[in-house]
Tab-separated table of N, CA and C in Angstrom:
chain	number	residue	atom	x	y	z
A	1	MET	N	18.744	-13.752	-2.495
A	1	MET	CA	17.453	-13.944	-3.078
A	1	MET	C	16.556	-14.477	-1.848
A	2	ILE	N	16.983	-15.180	-0.886
A	2	ILE	CA	16.166	-15.718	0.168
A	2	ILE	C	15.717	-14.426	1.124
A	3	ASP	N	16.506	-13.436	1.083
A	3	ASP	CA	16.048	-12.181	1.847
A	3	ASP	C	14.830	-11.619	1.263
A	4	LEU	N	14.770	-11.538	-0.070
A	4	LEU	CA	13.626	-10.950	-0.766
A	4	LEU	C	12.391	-11.828	-0.527
A	5	VAL	N	12.498	-13.095	-0.471
A	5	VAL	CA	11.344	-13.989	-0.198
A	5	VAL	C	10.874	-13.819	1.271
A	6	ILE	N	11.749	-13.687	2.158
A	6	ILE	CA	11.394	-13.388	3.591
A	6	ILE	C	10.655	-12.127	3.703
A	7	PHE	N	11.186	-11.149	3.066
A	7	PHE	CA	10.614	-9.827	3.067
A	7	PHE	C	9.125	-9.891	2.497
A	8	SER	N	9.097	-10.532	1.425
A	8	SER	CA	7.766	-10.590	0.682
A	8	SER	C	6.729	-11.212	1.593
A	9	VAL	N	7.169	-12.322	2.339
A	9	VAL	CA	6.225	-12.964	3.298
A	9	VAL	C	5.734	-12.084	4.320
A	10	LEU	N	6.701	-11.426	4.966
A	10	LEU	CA	6.491	-10.517	6.061
A	10	LEU	C	5.611	-9.317	5.661
A	11	PHE	N	5.980	-8.848	4.386
A	11	PHE	CA	5.126	-7.763	3.790
A	11	PHE	C	3.738	-8.175	3.441
A	12	ALA	N	3.482	-9.317	3.002
A	12	ALA	CA	2.094	-9.778	2.810
A	12	ALA	C	1.342	-9.908	4.084
A	13	ALA	N	1.988	-10.324	5.111
A	13	ALA	CA	1.346	-10.443	6.463
A	13	ALA	C	0.941	-9.095	6.982
A	14	LEU	N	1.871	-8.157	6.786
A	14	LEU	CA	1.535	-6.778	7.285
A	14	LEU	C	0.377	-6.093	6.468
A	15	ALA	N	0.447	-6.348	5.149
A	15	ALA	CA	-0.596	-5.870	4.265
A	15	ALA	C	-1.935	-6.467	4.742
A	16	LEU	N	-2.032	-7.774	5.144
A	16	LEU	CA	-3.377	-8.355	5.491
A	16	LEU	C	-3.813	-7.714	6.772
A	17	VAL	N	-2.905	-7.404	7.805
A	17	VAL	CA	-3.301	-6.668	8.972
A	17	VAL	C	-3.733	-5.241	8.620
A	18	ASN	N	-3.143	-4.603	7.768
A	18	ASN	CA	-3.538	-3.304	7.350
A	18	ASN	C	-4.943	-3.330	6.711
A	19	LEU	N	-5.150	-4.366	5.870
A	19	LEU	CA	-6.455	-4.568	5.207
A	19	LEU	C	-7.563	-4.828	6.178
A	20	TYR	N	-7.256	-5.716	7.049
A	20	TYR	CA	-8.178	-5.951	8.311
A	20	TYR	C	-8.586	-4.669	9.027
A	21	ARG	N	-7.543	-3.845	9.347
A	21	ARG	CA	-7.922	-2.570	10.090
A	21	ARG	C	-8.717	-1.690	9.173
A	22	PHE	N	-8.358	-1.673	7.898
A	22	PHE	CA	-9.149	-0.742	7.001
A	22	PHE	C	-10.653	-1.202	6.979
A	23	VAL	N	-10.867	-2.423	6.838
A	23	VAL	CA	-12.219	-2.952	6.669
A	23	VAL	C	-13.029	-2.876	7.907
A	24	LYS	N	-12.318	-3.360	9.109
A	24	LYS	CA	-13.029	-3.503	10.385
A	24	LYS	C	-12.872	-2.255	11.226
A	25	GLY	N	-12.056	-1.165	10.827
A	25	GLY	CA	-11.884	-0.031	11.616
A	25	GLY	C	-13.124	0.648	12.211
A	26	PRO	N	-13.334	0.700	13.454
A	26	PRO	CA	-14.603	1.163	13.990
A	26	PRO	C	-14.770	2.722	13.629
A	27	THR	N	-13.705	3.360	13.360
A	27	THR	CA	-13.826	4.872	13.178
A	27	THR	C	-13.128	5.203	11.885
A	28	ALA	N	-13.330	6.407	11.439
A	28	ALA	CA	-12.672	6.829	10.250
A	28	ALA	C	-11.199	7.133	10.426
A	29	PRO	N	-10.753	7.658	11.706
A	29	PRO	CA	-9.352	7.816	11.849
A	29	PRO	C	-8.638	6.473	11.893
A	30	ASP	N	-9.211	5.394	12.372
A	30	ASP	CA	-8.582	4.113	12.239
A	30	ASP	C	-8.355	3.705	10.812
A	31	ARG	N	-9.337	3.869	9.950
A	31	ARG	CA	-9.262	3.650	8.533
A	31	ARG	C	-8.102	4.485	7.901
A	32	MET	N	-8.062	5.770	8.364
A	32	MET	CA	-7.089	6.707	7.804
A	32	MET	C	-5.680	6.149	8.209
A	33	CYS	N	-5.498	5.744	9.416
A	33	CYS	CA	-4.107	5.194	9.815
A	33	CYS	C	-3.724	3.980	9.019
A	34	ALA	N	-4.747	3.119	8.691
A	34	ALA	CA	-4.393	1.979	7.933
A	34	ALA	C	-4.051	2.386	6.536
A	35	VAL	N	-4.764	3.225	5.943
A	35	VAL	CA	-4.265	3.708	4.562
A	35	VAL	C	-2.919	4.372	4.609
A	36	ASP	N	-2.636	5.145	5.617
A	36	ASP	CA	-1.429	5.754	5.797
A	36	ASP	C	-0.183	4.718	5.958
A	37	ALA	N	-0.556	3.722	6.764
A	37	ALA	CA	0.518	2.704	6.962
A	37	ALA	C	0.727	1.780	5.660
A	38	THR	N	-0.363	1.651	4.860
A	38	THR	CA	-0.156	0.954	3.658
A	38	THR	C	0.667	1.769	2.734
A	39	ASP	N	0.394	3.141	2.657
A	39	ASP	CA	1.346	4.013	1.811
A	39	ASP	C	2.720	3.922	2.174
A	40	ILE	N	2.997	3.963	3.517
A	40	ILE	CA	4.387	3.780	4.008
A	40	ILE	C	4.925	2.503	3.580
A	41	MET	N	4.217	1.463	3.639
A	41	MET	CA	4.777	0.129	3.358
A	41	MET	C	5.024	-0.023	1.803
A	42	ILE	N	4.190	0.588	0.961
A	42	ILE	CA	4.475	0.625	-0.489
A	42	ILE	C	5.699	1.427	-0.734
A	43	SER	N	5.928	2.544	-0.121
A	43	SER	CA	7.175	3.328	-0.335
A	43	SER	C	8.378	2.533	0.095
A	44	LEU	N	8.271	1.798	1.263
A	44	LEU	CA	9.319	1.005	1.704
A	44	LEU	C	9.739	-0.141	0.748
A	45	ALA	N	8.627	-0.773	0.183
A	45	ALA	CA	8.850	-1.822	-0.764
A	45	ALA	C	9.496	-1.278	-2.050
A	46	MET	N	9.149	-0.044	-2.482
A	46	MET	CA	9.867	0.415	-3.609
A	46	MET	C	11.283	0.835	-3.321
A	47	VAL	N	11.620	1.326	-2.185
A	47	VAL	CA	13.004	1.576	-1.834
A	47	VAL	C	13.825	0.254	-1.809
A	48	LEU	N	13.257	-0.771	-1.199
A	48	LEU	CA	13.999	-2.080	-1.149
A	48	LEU	C	14.161	-2.578	-2.485
A	49	PHE	N	13.142	-2.563	-3.348
A	49	PHE	CA	13.299	-3.064	-4.712
A	49	PHE	C	14.233	-2.201	-5.497
A	50	SER	N	14.332	-0.971	-5.249
A	50	SER	CA	15.226	-0.149	-5.952
A	50	SER	C	16.721	-0.585	-5.518
A	51	LEU	N	16.947	-0.847	-4.191
A	51	LEU	CA	18.227	-1.409	-3.845
A	51	LEU	C	18.563	-2.785	-4.442
A	52	TYR	N	17.545	-3.605	-4.452
A	52	TYR	CA	17.737	-4.973	-5.061
A	52	TYR	C	18.001	-4.889	-6.494
A	53	SER	N	17.303	-4.040	-7.233
A	53	SER	CA	17.518	-4.034	-8.701
A	53	SER	C	18.624	-3.236	-9.155
A	54	GLY	N	19.003	-2.133	-8.396
A	54	GLY	CA	20.013	-1.278	-8.709
A	54	GLY	C	19.624	-0.070	-9.538
A	55	ARG	N	18.275	0.098	-9.712
A	55	ARG	CA	17.803	1.146	-10.558
A	55	ARG	C	17.179	2.200	-9.607
A	56	GLY	N	17.545	3.584	-9.958
A	56	GLY	CA	17.273	4.631	-8.967
A	56	GLY	C	15.881	5.157	-9.360
A	57	ILE	N	15.244	4.842	-10.377
A	57	ILE	CA	13.942	5.411	-10.725
A	57	ILE	C	12.902	4.954	-9.677
A	58	TYR	N	13.126	3.780	-9.106
A	58	TYR	CA	12.108	3.360	-8.046
A	58	TYR	C	12.311	4.129	-6.762
A	59	LEU	N	13.467	4.590	-6.577
A	59	LEU	CA	13.713	5.424	-5.345
A	59	LEU	C	13.043	6.766	-5.490
A	60	ASP	N	13.156	7.335	-6.676
A	60	ASP	CA	12.443	8.598	-6.911
A	60	ASP	C	10.991	8.528	-6.846
A	61	ILE	N	10.418	7.481	-7.390
A	61	ILE	CA	8.961	7.242	-7.271
A	61	ILE	C	8.518	7.020	-5.889
A	62	SER	N	9.417	6.315	-5.114
A	62	SER	CA	9.097	6.068	-3.697
A	62	SER	C	9.033	7.411	-2.835
A	63	ILE	N	9.927	8.329	-3.107
A	63	ILE	CA	9.998	9.603	-2.543
A	63	ILE	C	8.765	10.357	-2.819
A	64	ILE	N	8.429	10.446	-4.060
A	64	ILE	CA	7.195	11.240	-4.455
A	64	ILE	C	5.889	10.574	-3.902
A	65	SER	N	5.798	9.222	-3.814
A	65	SER	CA	4.706	8.515	-3.324
A	65	SER	C	4.580	8.919	-1.839
A	66	ALA	N	5.703	8.931	-1.032
A	66	ALA	CA	5.713	9.195	0.353
A	66	ALA	C	5.281	10.714	0.572
A	67	MET	N	5.700	11.635	-0.205
A	67	MET	CA	5.236	12.985	-0.081
A	67	MET	C	3.812	13.169	-0.258
A	68	LEU	N	3.302	12.470	-1.314
A	68	LEU	CA	1.897	12.590	-1.567
A	68	LEU	C	0.990	11.937	-0.389
A	69	GLY	N	1.597	10.912	0.126
A	69	GLY	CA	0.939	10.207	1.280
A	69	GLY	C	0.749	11.150	2.477
A	70	ILE	N	1.843	11.856	2.686
A	70	ILE	CA	1.822	12.757	3.954
A	70	ILE	C	0.795	13.816	3.533
A	71	ILE	N	0.718	14.410	2.398
A	71	ILE	CA	-0.314	15.479	2.069
A	71	ILE	C	-1.669	14.906	2.142
A	72	ASN	N	-1.805	13.762	1.670
A	72	ASN	CA	-3.138	12.988	1.804
A	72	ASN	C	-3.585	12.840	3.301
A	73	THR	N	-2.609	12.402	4.065
A	73	THR	CA	-3.051	12.225	5.568
A	73	THR	C	-3.434	13.529	6.179
A	74	MET	N	-2.715	14.668	5.827
A	74	MET	CA	-2.975	15.928	6.489
A	74	MET	C	-4.318	16.400	5.943
A	75	LEU	N	-4.672	16.163	4.709
A	75	LEU	CA	-5.915	16.672	4.229
A	75	LEU	C	-7.110	15.907	4.714
A	76	ILE	N	-6.996	14.658	4.889
A	76	ILE	CA	-8.040	13.799	5.432
A	76	ILE	C	-8.108	14.123	6.975
A	77	GLY	N	-7.046	14.292	7.567
A	77	GLY	CA	-7.134	14.554	9.008
A	77	GLY	C	-7.839	15.869	9.293
A	78	ARG	N	-7.512	16.879	8.442
A	78	ARG	CA	-8.173	18.141	8.577
A	78	ARG	C	-9.744	18.081	8.269
A	79	TYR	N	-10.033	17.215	7.336
A	79	TYR	CA	-11.584	16.940	7.030
A	79	TYR	C	-12.110	16.301	8.214
A	80	LEU	N	-11.455	15.346	8.840
A	80	LEU	CA	-12.085	14.614	9.931
A	80	LEU	C	-12.200	15.579	11.146
A	81	ASP	N	-11.399	16.402	11.327
A	81	ASP	CA	-11.399	17.369	12.431
A	81	ASP	C	-12.434	18.484	12.149
A	82	ARG	N	-13.656	18.449	12.514
A	82	ARG	CA	-14.706	19.189	12.133
A	82	ARG	C	-14.523	20.675	12.588
A	83	ARG	N	-13.948	20.858	13.616
A	83	ARG	CA	-13.920	22.276	14.176
A	83	ARG	C	-12.925	23.053	13.471
A	84	ARG	N	-11.955	22.450	12.676
A	84	ARG	CA	-10.961	23.217	12.030
A	84	ARG	C	-11.478	23.823	10.809
A	85	TRP	N	-12.627	23.343	10.269
A	85	TRP	CA	-13.136	24.003	9.130
A	85	TRP	C	-13.740	25.402	9.335
A	86	VAL	N	-14.036	25.710	10.606
A	86	VAL	CA	-14.512	27.007	10.980
A	86	VAL	C	-13.358	27.916	11.235
A	87	TYR	N	-13.408	29.097	10.522
A	87	TYR	CA	-12.292	29.988	10.553
A	87	TYR	C	-12.293	30.721	11.988
A	88	HIS	N	-11.197	31.015	12.388
A	88	HIS	CA	-11.042	31.577	13.810
A	88	HIS	C	-11.601	32.952	13.755
A	89	ASP	N	-11.695	33.667	12.680
A	89	ASP	CA	-12.291	35.030	12.662
A	89	ASP	C	-13.863	34.952	12.943
A	90	ASP	N	-14.486	33.829	12.545
A	90	ASP	CA	-15.853	33.759	12.845
A	90	ASP	C	-16.086	33.422	14.305
A	91	ASP	N	-15.211	32.750	14.959
A	91	ASP	CA	-15.371	32.572	16.439
A	91	ASP	C	-15.179	33.813	17.181
A	92	SER	N	-14.265	34.818	16.699
A	92	SER	CA	-14.115	36.064	17.508
A	92	SER	C	-15.338	36.983	17.249
A	93	LYS	N	-16.021	36.893	16.122
A	93	LYS	CA	-17.246	37.738	15.942
A	93	LYS	C	-18.334	37.251	16.773
A	94	ASN	N	-18.417	35.945	17.031
A	94	ASN	CA	-19.515	35.409	17.783
A	94	ASN	C	-19.350	35.821	19.326
A	95	ASN	N	-18.134	35.900	19.717
A	95	ASN	CA	-17.829	36.243	21.147
A	95	ASN	C	-18.163	37.679	21.480
A	96	ASN	N	-18.148	38.553	20.537
A	96	ASN	CA	-18.482	40.057	20.828
A	96	ASN	C	-19.890	40.295	20.921
């Protein structure tokens, strides 16, 4: 039980650091990294709670949450990279 309390305190401290980076992040990629780190922390917490409680449903939810977080990060990263929205076929037509 003491292990769960220690983890909870450390988890709360890391969550505050992520919240600070999300609020004060000077750029959008900094904020995106903070959200991605928060998603990873939540997945980790669900895995550890699944081990603590002995119920496998939290492990399944954690895996799904991690997969959605990866997709979310890729979509936001593609949105933030402005040059990737232009199709490569359009670039080849402009060069001719």
